[in-house]
Coordinates of C-alpha atoms in Angstrom, one line a residue:
Chain A
M134 CA 166.3 82.8 3.0
T135 CA 168.7 79.9 3.3
G136 CA 168.4 76.4 2.0
P137 CA 165.5 74.0 2.7
L138 CA 165.2 72.3 6.1
P139 CA 165.2 68.5 6.5
W140 CA 161.7 67.1 6.5
W141 CA 161.7 66.1 10.2
A142 CA 162.6 69.6 11.3
E143 CA 159.8 71.1 9.2
W144 CA 157.3 68.6 10.6
L145 CA 158.4 69.2 14.2
T146 CA 158.2 72.9 13.8
A147 CA 154.8 72.7 12.1
I148 CA 153.3 70.5 14.8
C149 CA 154.7 72.8 17.6
I150 CA 153.4 76.0 15.9
V151 CA 150.0 74.7 15.1
S152 CA 149.4 73.1 18.5
G153 CA 150.7 76.2 20.3
A154 CA 148.4 78.5 18.3
A155 CA 145.5 76.1 18.9
F156 CA 146.2 76.3 22.7
A157 CA 146.2 80.1 22.5
A158 CA 142.9 80.1 20.5
I159 CA 141.2 77.7 22.9
G160 CA 142.4 79.8 25.9
S161 CA 141.2 83.0 24.4
F162 CA 137.8 81.5 23.4
G163 CA 137.4 80.7 27.1
L164 CA 137.4 84.5 27.6
V165 CA 134.3 84.7 25.5
R166 CA 132.6 81.6 26.6
L167 CA 132.9 81.4 30.4
R168 CA 130.3 83.0 32.7
D169 CA 131.9 85.3 35.3
F170 CA 135.2 86.9 36.0
F171 CA 136.6 84.4 38.5
S172 CA 136.1 81.5 36.1
R173 CA 137.3 83.5 33.1
I174 CA 140.6 84.3 34.7
H175 CA 141.6 80.6 34.4
A176 CA 141.2 80.6 30.6
P177 CA 144.1 82.7 29.2
T178 CA 146.6 80.8 31.3
L179 CA 146.3 77.9 28.8
G180 CA 147.7 80.2 26.1
A181 CA 150.3 81.7 28.5
T182 CA 151.7 78.3 29.4
A183 CA 151.2 75.6 26.8
G184 CA 150.9 78.0 23.9
V185 CA 154.0 80.0 24.7
W186 CA 156.1 76.9 25.5
S187 CA 155.2 75.0 22.3
I188 CA 155.6 78.0 20.0
S189 CA 159.0 78.9 21.4
L190 CA 160.0 75.2 21.2
G191 CA 159.0 75.4 17.5
T192 CA 161.1 78.6 17.1
V193 CA 164.1 76.9 18.8
I194 CA 163.9 73.9 16.5
Y195 CA 163.5 76.0 13.4
F196 CA 166.4 78.4 14.0
S197 CA 168.7 75.7 15.4
V198 CA 168.3 73.5 12.3
Q199 CA 168.5 76.5 9.9
G200 CA 171.5 78.2 11.5
F201 CA 173.4 74.9 12.4
H202 CA 173.9 76.0 16.0
L203 CA 171.7 75.9 19.1
F204 CA 169.3 78.9 19.2
L205 CA 168.1 78.9 22.8
H206 CA 167.1 82.6 23.0
A207 CA 163.4 81.8 22.4
M208 CA 163.3 79.8 25.5
L209 CA 164.1 83.1 27.3
I210 CA 160.7 84.4 26.3
A211 CA 159.0 81.2 27.6
L212 CA 160.9 81.4 30.9
F213 CA 160.0 85.1 31.3
V214 CA 156.3 84.5 30.6
A215 CA 156.4 81.5 33.0
L216 CA 157.8 83.8 35.7
T217 CA 155.5 86.8 35.1
A218 CA 152.1 85.4 34.1
P219 CA 151.3 84.0 37.6
V220 CA 152.3 87.4 39.2
T221 CA 149.9 89.3 36.9
T222 CA 147.1 86.7 37.3
I223 CA 147.3 86.7 41.1
F224 CA 147.6 90.4 41.3
L225 CA 144.6 90.9 39.1
A226 CA 142.5 88.3 41.0
R227 CA 143.3 90.1 44.2
A228 CA 142.2 93.4 42.7
A229 CA 139.0 91.9 41.3
L230 CA 138.2 90.3 44.7
F231 CA 138.8 93.6 46.5
R232 CA 136.6 95.5 44.0
E233 CA 133.8 92.9 44.1
R234 CA 133.8 92.8 47.9
L235 CA 133.7 96.6 48.0
K236 CA 130.8 96.6 45.6
G237 CA 129.0 93.8 47.4
G238 CA 128.9 91.6 44.3
P239 CA 129.2 87.8 44.2
V240 CA 132.6 86.5 45.2
P241 CA 133.9 82.9 45.3
P242 CA 133.7 81.3 48.8
T243 CA 136.8 81.6 51.0
A244 CA 138.6 78.5 52.1
Q245 CA 137.5 77.1 55.5
M246 CA 140.1 77.6 58.3
D247 CA 140.7 74.6 60.4
D248 CA 142.1 76.3 63.5
A249 CA 140.1 76.9 66.6
T250 CA 139.6 80.6 66.3
P251 CA 136.9 81.4 63.7
R252 CA 137.1 84.5 61.7
A253 CA 135.2 87.2 63.4
A254 CA 132.8 89.5 61.4
P255 CA 133.2 88.1 57.9
A256 CA 131.5 90.9 56.1
P257 CA 133.4 94.1 57.1
A258 CA 136.8 92.5 57.8
P259 CA 137.8 91.8 54.1
L260 CA 137.7 95.5 53.3
Q261 CA 141.1 96.0 55.0
D262 CA 142.3 93.1 53.0
R263 CA 145.1 94.1 50.6
Chain B
M108 CA 159.7 77.1 2.2
T109 CA 158.0 73.8 1.6
P110 CA 154.2 73.4 1.6
V111 CA 154.2 71.8 5.1
L112 CA 155.7 74.7 6.9
F113 CA 153.9 77.3 4.7
W114 CA 150.4 75.9 5.5
A115 CA 151.4 75.4 9.2
V116 CA 152.4 79.0 9.4
K117 CA 149.1 80.1 7.7
A118 CA 147.0 77.9 10.1
A119 CA 148.9 79.2 13.1
L120 CA 148.4 82.8 12.1
F121 CA 144.7 82.2 11.5
L122 CA 144.3 80.6 14.9
L123 CA 146.2 83.4 16.6
A124 CA 144.0 85.9 14.8
V125 CA 140.9 84.2 16.1
A126 CA 142.4 84.2 19.6
M127 CA 143.1 88.0 19.3
L128 CA 139.6 88.6 18.1
C129 CA 138.2 86.7 21.1
A130 CA 140.4 88.8 23.5
L131 CA 139.4 92.0 21.7
W132 CA 135.7 91.1 22.0
R133 CA 136.1 90.7 25.8
L134 CA 138.2 93.9 25.9
L135 CA 135.4 95.9 24.3
R136 CA 132.5 94.2 26.0
G137 CA 133.8 93.3 29.5
P138 CA 131.4 94.4 32.1
A139 CA 134.0 95.4 34.7
A140 CA 137.4 97.0 34.5
Q141 CA 139.2 93.9 35.6
D142 CA 137.7 92.0 32.6
R143 CA 139.2 94.5 30.3
V144 CA 142.6 94.3 32.0
M145 CA 142.6 90.5 31.7
A146 CA 141.6 90.7 28.1
L147 CA 144.5 93.1 27.4
D148 CA 146.9 90.8 29.1
C149 CA 145.6 87.9 26.9
L150 CA 145.9 90.2 23.8
Y151 CA 149.5 90.9 24.6
I152 CA 150.4 87.3 24.9
N153 CA 148.7 86.4 21.6
G154 CA 150.5 89.3 19.9
M155 CA 153.8 88.0 21.2
L156 CA 153.0 84.5 19.8
T157 CA 152.1 86.1 16.5
M158 CA 155.5 87.8 16.4
L159 CA 157.2 84.5 17.0
V160 CA 155.3 82.8 14.2
L161 CA 156.0 85.7 11.8
G162 CA 159.7 85.3 12.6
I163 CA 159.5 81.6 11.5
S164 CA 157.5 82.7 8.4
Y165 CA 160.1 85.2 7.3
A166 CA 163.1 83.2 8.6
S167 CA 164.5 86.2 10.4
S168 CA 165.4 86.4 14.1
V169 CA 164.6 90.1 14.3
Y170 CA 161.0 89.3 15.2
F171 CA 162.4 87.6 18.3
E172 CA 163.4 90.9 19.9
A173 CA 160.0 92.4 19.1
A174 CA 158.4 89.5 20.9
M175 CA 160.7 89.9 23.9
L176 CA 159.8 93.6 24.1
I177 CA 156.1 92.9 23.9
A178 CA 156.3 90.3 26.7
L179 CA 158.2 92.8 28.8
F180 CA 155.9 95.7 28.3
G181 CA 152.8 93.5 28.6
F182 CA 153.9 92.4 32.1
V183 CA 154.6 96.0 33.2
A184 CA 151.3 97.2 31.8
S185 CA 149.2 94.5 33.3
T186 CA 150.9 94.9 36.7
A187 CA 150.5 98.6 36.7
L188 CA 146.8 98.3 35.7
A189 CA 146.1 95.7 38.4
K190 CA 147.8 98.0 40.9
F191 CA 145.7 100.9 39.7
L192 CA 142.5 98.8 40.1
L193 CA 143.6 97.8 43.6
R194 CA 144.6 101.1 45.0
G195 CA 143.5 103.9 42.7
E196 CA 147.2 104.9 42.2
V197 CA 150.1 103.2 40.5
I198 CA 153.0 104.7 42.5
E199 CA 152.1 105.8 46.0

């Protein structure tokens, strides 16, 4: 372990870490608290965005001040998660929608189309939906 | 390490442990398979954040690579599981 950090760097790192961990905790608590799947899938995104960004900002501040040069690698993780988390979430939501429709369970209402041709046969058509 | 950063790391690790327990509860309890996959994804991200905080705690940047690997494998695992739920096969 190297020498002590200046006080402002310690405070910035501490604030970033604790707020990021609190975001992650709130987001994961939403998994327990919310009622059904389609509302629960919104909760962990809080940890995947705000939590990841602020903890990696804290890491960048800490290692940059400690090593006397800019340590930007941690931002790579935040960038990677920002790119991949929406892909996973959308994919999982499509899978859940498909399975619920197949099972005949409750699904959230679809958006109303404004064009002249209405959607024919709303019940069996979504089964070919991919 | 001064008391400020020491207690900040302790508090962050405690909050992340609470987050992982919430995700684990949903993973074990979840009524449908998609709930479990979502909880696993959340667990991956919380574990990755724990790795980053541990890297600050021990002042070593080795933990950074572990966090990167967890993020990478978490994405692959969640996508493969979602694909499996959607089609019944991962690679067709």
